[in-house]
Every structure is written in structure tokens, then in C-alpha cells.
Coordinates of N, CA, C and O in Angstrom, one line a residue:
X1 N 158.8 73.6 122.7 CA 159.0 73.3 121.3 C 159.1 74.7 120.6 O 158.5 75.6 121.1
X2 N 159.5 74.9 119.6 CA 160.0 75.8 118.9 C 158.8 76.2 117.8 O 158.0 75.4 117.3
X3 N 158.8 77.5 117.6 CA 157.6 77.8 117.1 C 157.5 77.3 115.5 O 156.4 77.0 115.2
X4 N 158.6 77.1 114.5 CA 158.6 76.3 114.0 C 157.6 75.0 113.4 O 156.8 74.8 112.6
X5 N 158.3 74.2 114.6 CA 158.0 72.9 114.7 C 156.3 72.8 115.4 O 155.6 71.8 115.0
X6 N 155.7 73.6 116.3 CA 154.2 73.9 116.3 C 153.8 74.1 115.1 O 153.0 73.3 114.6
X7 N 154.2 75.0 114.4 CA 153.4 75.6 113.1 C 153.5 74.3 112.3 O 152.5 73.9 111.7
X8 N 154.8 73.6 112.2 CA 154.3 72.3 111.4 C 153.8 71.5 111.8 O 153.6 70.7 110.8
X9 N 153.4 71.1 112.9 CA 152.4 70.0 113.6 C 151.1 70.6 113.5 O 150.2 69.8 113.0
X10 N 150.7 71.6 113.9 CA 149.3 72.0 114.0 C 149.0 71.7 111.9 O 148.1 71.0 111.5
X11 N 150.0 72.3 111.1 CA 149.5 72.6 109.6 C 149.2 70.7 109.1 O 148.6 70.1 108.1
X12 N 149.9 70.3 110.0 CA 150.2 68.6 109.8 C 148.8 67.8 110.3 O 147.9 67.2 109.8
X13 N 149.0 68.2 111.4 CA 147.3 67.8 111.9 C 145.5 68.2 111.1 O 144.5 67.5 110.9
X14 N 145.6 69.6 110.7 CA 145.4 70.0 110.2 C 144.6 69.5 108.6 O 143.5 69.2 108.2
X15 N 145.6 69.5 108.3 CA 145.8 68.5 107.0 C 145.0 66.8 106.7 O 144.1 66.4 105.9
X16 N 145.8 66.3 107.7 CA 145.1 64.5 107.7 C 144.4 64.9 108.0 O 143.6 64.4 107.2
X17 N 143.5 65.7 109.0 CA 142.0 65.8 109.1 C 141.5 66.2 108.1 O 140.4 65.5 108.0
X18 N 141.5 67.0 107.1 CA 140.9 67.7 105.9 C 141.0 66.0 105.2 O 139.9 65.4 105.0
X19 N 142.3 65.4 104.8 CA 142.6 64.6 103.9 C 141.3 63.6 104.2 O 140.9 63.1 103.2
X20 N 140.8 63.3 105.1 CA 139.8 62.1 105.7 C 138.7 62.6 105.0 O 138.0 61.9 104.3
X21 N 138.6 63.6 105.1 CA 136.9 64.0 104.1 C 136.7 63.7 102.9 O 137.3 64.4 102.1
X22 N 135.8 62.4 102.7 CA 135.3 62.2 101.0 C 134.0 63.4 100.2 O 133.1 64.0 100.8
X23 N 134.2 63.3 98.9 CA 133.3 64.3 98.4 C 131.9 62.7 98.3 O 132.1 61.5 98.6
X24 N 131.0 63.2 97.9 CA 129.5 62.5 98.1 C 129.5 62.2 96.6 O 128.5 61.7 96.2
X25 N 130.7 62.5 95.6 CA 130.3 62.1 94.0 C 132.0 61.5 93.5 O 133.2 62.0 93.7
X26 N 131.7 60.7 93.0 CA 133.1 60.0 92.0 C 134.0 59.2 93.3 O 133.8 59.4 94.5
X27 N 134.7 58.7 93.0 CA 135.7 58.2 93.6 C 137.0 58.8 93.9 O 138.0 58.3 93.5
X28 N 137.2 60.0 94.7 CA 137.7 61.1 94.5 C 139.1 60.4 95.8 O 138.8 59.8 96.8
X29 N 140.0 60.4 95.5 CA 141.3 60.8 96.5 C 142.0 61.8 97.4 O 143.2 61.7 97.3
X30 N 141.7 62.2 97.8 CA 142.9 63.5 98.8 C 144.0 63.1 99.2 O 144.2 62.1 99.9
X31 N 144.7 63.7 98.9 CA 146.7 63.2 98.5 C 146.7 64.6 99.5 O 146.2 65.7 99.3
X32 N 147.4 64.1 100.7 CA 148.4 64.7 101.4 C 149.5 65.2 101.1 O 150.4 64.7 101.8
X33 N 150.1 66.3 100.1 CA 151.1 66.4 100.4 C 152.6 67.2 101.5 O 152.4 68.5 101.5
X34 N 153.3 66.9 101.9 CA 154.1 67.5 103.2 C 155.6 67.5 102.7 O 156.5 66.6 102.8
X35 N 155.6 68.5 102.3 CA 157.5 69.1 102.3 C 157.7 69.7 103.6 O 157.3 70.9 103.8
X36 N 158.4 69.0 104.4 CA 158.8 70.1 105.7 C 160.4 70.5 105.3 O 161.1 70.9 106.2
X37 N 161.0 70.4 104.0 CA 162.1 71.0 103.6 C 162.2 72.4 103.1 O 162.9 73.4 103.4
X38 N 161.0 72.2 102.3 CA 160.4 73.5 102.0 C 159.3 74.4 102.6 O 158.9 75.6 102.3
X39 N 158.8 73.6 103.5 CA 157.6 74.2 104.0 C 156.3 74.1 103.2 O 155.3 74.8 103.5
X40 N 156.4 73.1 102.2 CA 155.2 73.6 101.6 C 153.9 72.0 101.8 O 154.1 70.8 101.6
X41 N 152.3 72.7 102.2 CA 151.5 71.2 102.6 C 150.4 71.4 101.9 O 149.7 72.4 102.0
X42 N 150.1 70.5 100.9 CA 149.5 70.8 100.4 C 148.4 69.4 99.9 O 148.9 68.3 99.7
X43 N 146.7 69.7 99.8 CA 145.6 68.6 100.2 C 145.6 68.8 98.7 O 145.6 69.9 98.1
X44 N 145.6 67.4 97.9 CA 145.2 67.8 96.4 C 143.9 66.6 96.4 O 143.9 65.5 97.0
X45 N 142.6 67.2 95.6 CA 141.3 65.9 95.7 C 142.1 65.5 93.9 O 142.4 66.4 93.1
X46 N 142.2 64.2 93.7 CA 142.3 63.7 92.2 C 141.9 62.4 92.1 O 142.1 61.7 93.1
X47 N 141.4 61.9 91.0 CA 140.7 61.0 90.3 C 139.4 61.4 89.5 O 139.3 62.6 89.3
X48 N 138.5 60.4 89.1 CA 137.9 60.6 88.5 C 136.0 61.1 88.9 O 135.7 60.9 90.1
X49 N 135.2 61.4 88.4 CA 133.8 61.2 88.7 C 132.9 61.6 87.4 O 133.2 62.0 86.3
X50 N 132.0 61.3 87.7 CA 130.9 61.5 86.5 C 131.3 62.2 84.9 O 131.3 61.8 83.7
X51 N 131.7 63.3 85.6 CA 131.9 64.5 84.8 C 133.4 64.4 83.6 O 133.5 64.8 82.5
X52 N 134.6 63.6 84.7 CA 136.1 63.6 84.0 C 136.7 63.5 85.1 O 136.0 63.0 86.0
X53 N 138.1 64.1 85.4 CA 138.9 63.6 85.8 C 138.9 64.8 86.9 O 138.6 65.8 86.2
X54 N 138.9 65.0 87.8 CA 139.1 65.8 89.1 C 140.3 65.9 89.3 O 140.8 64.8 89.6
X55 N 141.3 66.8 89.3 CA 142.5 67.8 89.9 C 141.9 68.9 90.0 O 141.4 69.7 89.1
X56 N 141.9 68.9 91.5 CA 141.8 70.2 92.7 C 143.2 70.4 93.5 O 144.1 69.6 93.8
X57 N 143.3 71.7 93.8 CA 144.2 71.8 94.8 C 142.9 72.7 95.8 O 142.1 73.6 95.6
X58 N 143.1 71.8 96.8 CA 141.6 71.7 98.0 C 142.8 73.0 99.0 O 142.6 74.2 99.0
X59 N 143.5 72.6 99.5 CA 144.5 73.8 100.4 C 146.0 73.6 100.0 O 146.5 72.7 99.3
X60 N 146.6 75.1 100.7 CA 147.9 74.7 100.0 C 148.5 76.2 101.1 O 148.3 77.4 101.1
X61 N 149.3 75.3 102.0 CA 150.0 76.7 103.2 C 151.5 76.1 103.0 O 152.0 75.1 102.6
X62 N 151.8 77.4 103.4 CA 153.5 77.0 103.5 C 154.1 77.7 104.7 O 153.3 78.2 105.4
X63 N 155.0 77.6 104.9 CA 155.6 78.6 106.1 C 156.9 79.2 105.9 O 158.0 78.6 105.7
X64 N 156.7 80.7 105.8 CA 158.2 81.3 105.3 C 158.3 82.1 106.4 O 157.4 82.6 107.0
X65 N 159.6 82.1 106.7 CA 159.8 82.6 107.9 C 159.7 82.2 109.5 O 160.5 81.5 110.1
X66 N 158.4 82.9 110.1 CA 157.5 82.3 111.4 C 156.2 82.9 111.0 O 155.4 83.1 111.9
X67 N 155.9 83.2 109.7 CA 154.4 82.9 109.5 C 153.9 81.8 108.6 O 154.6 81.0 107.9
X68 N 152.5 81.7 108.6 CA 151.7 80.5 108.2 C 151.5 81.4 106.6 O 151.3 82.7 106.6
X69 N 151.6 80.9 105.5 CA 151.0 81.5 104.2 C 149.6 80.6 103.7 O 149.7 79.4 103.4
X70 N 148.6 81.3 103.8 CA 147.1 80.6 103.0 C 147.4 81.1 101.6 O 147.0 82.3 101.3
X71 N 148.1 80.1 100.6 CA 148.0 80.2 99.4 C 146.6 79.5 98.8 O 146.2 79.9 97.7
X72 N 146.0 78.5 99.3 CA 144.8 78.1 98.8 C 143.8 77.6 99.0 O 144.0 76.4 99.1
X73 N 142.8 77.9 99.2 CA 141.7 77.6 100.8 C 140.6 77.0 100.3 O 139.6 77.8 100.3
X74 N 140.5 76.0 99.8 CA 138.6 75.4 99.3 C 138.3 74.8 100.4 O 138.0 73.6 100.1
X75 N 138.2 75.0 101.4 CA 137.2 74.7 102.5 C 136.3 75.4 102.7 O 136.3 76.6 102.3
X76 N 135.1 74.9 103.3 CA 133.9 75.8 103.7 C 134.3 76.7 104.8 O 134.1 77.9 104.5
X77 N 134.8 76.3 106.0 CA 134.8 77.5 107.0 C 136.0 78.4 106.8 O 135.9 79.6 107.1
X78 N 137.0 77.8 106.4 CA 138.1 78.4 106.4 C 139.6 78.1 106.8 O 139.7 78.2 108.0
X79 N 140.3 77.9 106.5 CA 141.4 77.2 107.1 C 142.3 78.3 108.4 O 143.0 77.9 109.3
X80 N 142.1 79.4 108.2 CA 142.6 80.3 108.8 C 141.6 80.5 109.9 O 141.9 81.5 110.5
X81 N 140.4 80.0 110.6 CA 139.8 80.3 111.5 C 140.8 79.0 112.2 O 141.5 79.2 113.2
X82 N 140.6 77.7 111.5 CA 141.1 76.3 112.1 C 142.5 76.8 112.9 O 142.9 76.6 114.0
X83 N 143.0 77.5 111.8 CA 144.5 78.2 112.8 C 144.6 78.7 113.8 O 145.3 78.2 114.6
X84 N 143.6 80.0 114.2 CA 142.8 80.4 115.2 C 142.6 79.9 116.4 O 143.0 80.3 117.5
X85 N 141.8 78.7 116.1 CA 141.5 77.8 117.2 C 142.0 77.0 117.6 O 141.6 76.8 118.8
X86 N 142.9 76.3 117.2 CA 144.7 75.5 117.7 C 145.6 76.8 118.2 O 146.8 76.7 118.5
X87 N 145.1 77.7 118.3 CA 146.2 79.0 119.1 C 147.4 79.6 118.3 O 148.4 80.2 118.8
X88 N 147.2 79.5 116.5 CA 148.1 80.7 116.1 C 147.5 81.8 116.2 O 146.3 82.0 116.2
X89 N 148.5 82.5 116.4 CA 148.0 84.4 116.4 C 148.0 84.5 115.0 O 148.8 83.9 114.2
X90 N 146.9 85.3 114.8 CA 146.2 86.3 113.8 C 147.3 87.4 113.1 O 147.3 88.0 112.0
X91 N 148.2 87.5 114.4 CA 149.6 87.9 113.6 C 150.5 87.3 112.6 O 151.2 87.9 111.8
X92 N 150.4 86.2 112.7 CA 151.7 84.9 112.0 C 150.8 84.3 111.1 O 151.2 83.1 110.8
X93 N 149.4 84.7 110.3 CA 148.7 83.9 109.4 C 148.5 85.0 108.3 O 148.1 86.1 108.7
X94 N 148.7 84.9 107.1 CA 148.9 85.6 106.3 C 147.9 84.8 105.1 O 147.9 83.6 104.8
X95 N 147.1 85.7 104.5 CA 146.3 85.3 103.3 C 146.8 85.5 102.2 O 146.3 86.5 101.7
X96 N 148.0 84.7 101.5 CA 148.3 84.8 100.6 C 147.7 85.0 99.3 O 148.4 85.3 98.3
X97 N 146.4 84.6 99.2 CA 145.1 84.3 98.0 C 144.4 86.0 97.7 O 143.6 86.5 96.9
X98 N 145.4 86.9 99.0 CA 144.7 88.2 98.9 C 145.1 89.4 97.8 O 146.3 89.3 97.9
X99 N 145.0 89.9 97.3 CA 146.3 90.8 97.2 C 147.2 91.6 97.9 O 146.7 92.4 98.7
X100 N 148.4 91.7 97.7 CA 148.9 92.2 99.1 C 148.5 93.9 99.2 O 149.0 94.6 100.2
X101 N 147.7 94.5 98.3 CA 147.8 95.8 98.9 C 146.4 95.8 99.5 O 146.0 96.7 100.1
X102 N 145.7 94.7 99.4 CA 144.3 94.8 100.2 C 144.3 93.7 101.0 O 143.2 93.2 101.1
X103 N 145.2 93.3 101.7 CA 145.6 92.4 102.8 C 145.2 93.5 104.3 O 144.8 93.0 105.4
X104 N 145.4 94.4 104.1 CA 145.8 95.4 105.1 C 144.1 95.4 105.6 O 143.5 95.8 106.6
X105 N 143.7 94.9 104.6 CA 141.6 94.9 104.9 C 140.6 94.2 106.0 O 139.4 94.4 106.5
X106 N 142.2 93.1 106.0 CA 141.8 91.7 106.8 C 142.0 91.9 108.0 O 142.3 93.1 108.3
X107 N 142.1 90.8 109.0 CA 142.3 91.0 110.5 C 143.6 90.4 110.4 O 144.3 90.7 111.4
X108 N 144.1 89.7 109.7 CA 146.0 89.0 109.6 C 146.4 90.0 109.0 O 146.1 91.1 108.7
X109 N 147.5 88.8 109.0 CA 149.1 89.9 109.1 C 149.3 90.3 107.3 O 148.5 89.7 106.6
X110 N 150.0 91.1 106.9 CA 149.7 91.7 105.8 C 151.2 91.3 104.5 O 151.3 91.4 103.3
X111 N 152.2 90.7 105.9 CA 153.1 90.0 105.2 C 154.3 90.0 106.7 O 155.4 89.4 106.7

């Protein structure tokens, strides 16, 4: 299989697992969304709870090129360890949420 088409299955899998998780307050949603046109996958929590109306963007990766981009990470452990552990290299995952001149700080790739 083409490295590609891994990167979109693992970010795919990835995903409906996160999407399964409820928050413990409001009646909250996680919307999967999946552009494999664009590459772009992105977990949004929305609806309502106590407080008003909940829009989050919970994660949000895309894929340019043959790397993974972490444009937006509200998980607890990390979405880039999860990459890790399904077997992308630490080369092909890029923290986009970083700045790119202090990317060079991290253990990924820097672009």
C-alpha cells in the first residue's frame, strides 16, 4: 500500500476512535470530518451544555505532500505520540501548532 493511502487510514482510524469519546457535561457531538480530496480530517465537539453552545475544533491533521501536519491537538496525550505508535516516523509528522522557527526544538520534522 502506498504511503499515502497508510497515512490516510491510520489518520482515519485514528479519528473515529477520538470521535467515540463523550465529554461527562452537555450533550456534546463530535463530527468527524474527512476530505481525502484535500487531505484535510478534522474532529469538531458541537452542540450545546450548561454554559452555551460548544464549537471546538478537538483535532485537525492534514497531509501535504508525505507528511502528517498537527494543525490542532486538544487531546490529552497527544495525537502525534498516537502516530508514533501505529508506526509513522517522527520524520513525516510535523507540528504545525508550532512555530516554524522553533519546530527545530521538537523531535519531528520541521517541515
Amino acid at each position: 500500500m502506498a504511503k499515502l493511502e497508510i497515512y490516510r487510514k491510520t489518520i482515519t482510524q485514528i479519528m473515529q476512535k477520538h470521535a467515540q469519546y463523550k465529554p461527562s457535561h452537555g450533550n456534546i457531538e463530535a463530527l468527524f470530518i474527512c476530505d481525502s480530496i484535500t487531505d484535510n480530517y478534522l474532529l469538531i465537539d458541537t452542540e450545546w451544555d450548561e454554559t452555551g453552545r460548544v464549537y471546538a475544533v478537538v483535532l485537525h491533521l492534514r497531509i501535504v505532500g508525505e507528511k502528517i501536519w498537527i494543525e490542532s491537538d486538544g487531546t490529552e496525550v497527544g495525537i502525534a505520540l498516537e502516530l508514533l505508535e501505529l508506526e509513522i516516523p517522527k520524520e513525516d509528522i510535523i507540528l504545525g501548532f508550532i512555530r516554524p522557527k522553533n519546530r527545530h526544538l521538537t523531535d519531528f520534522s520541521v517541515a
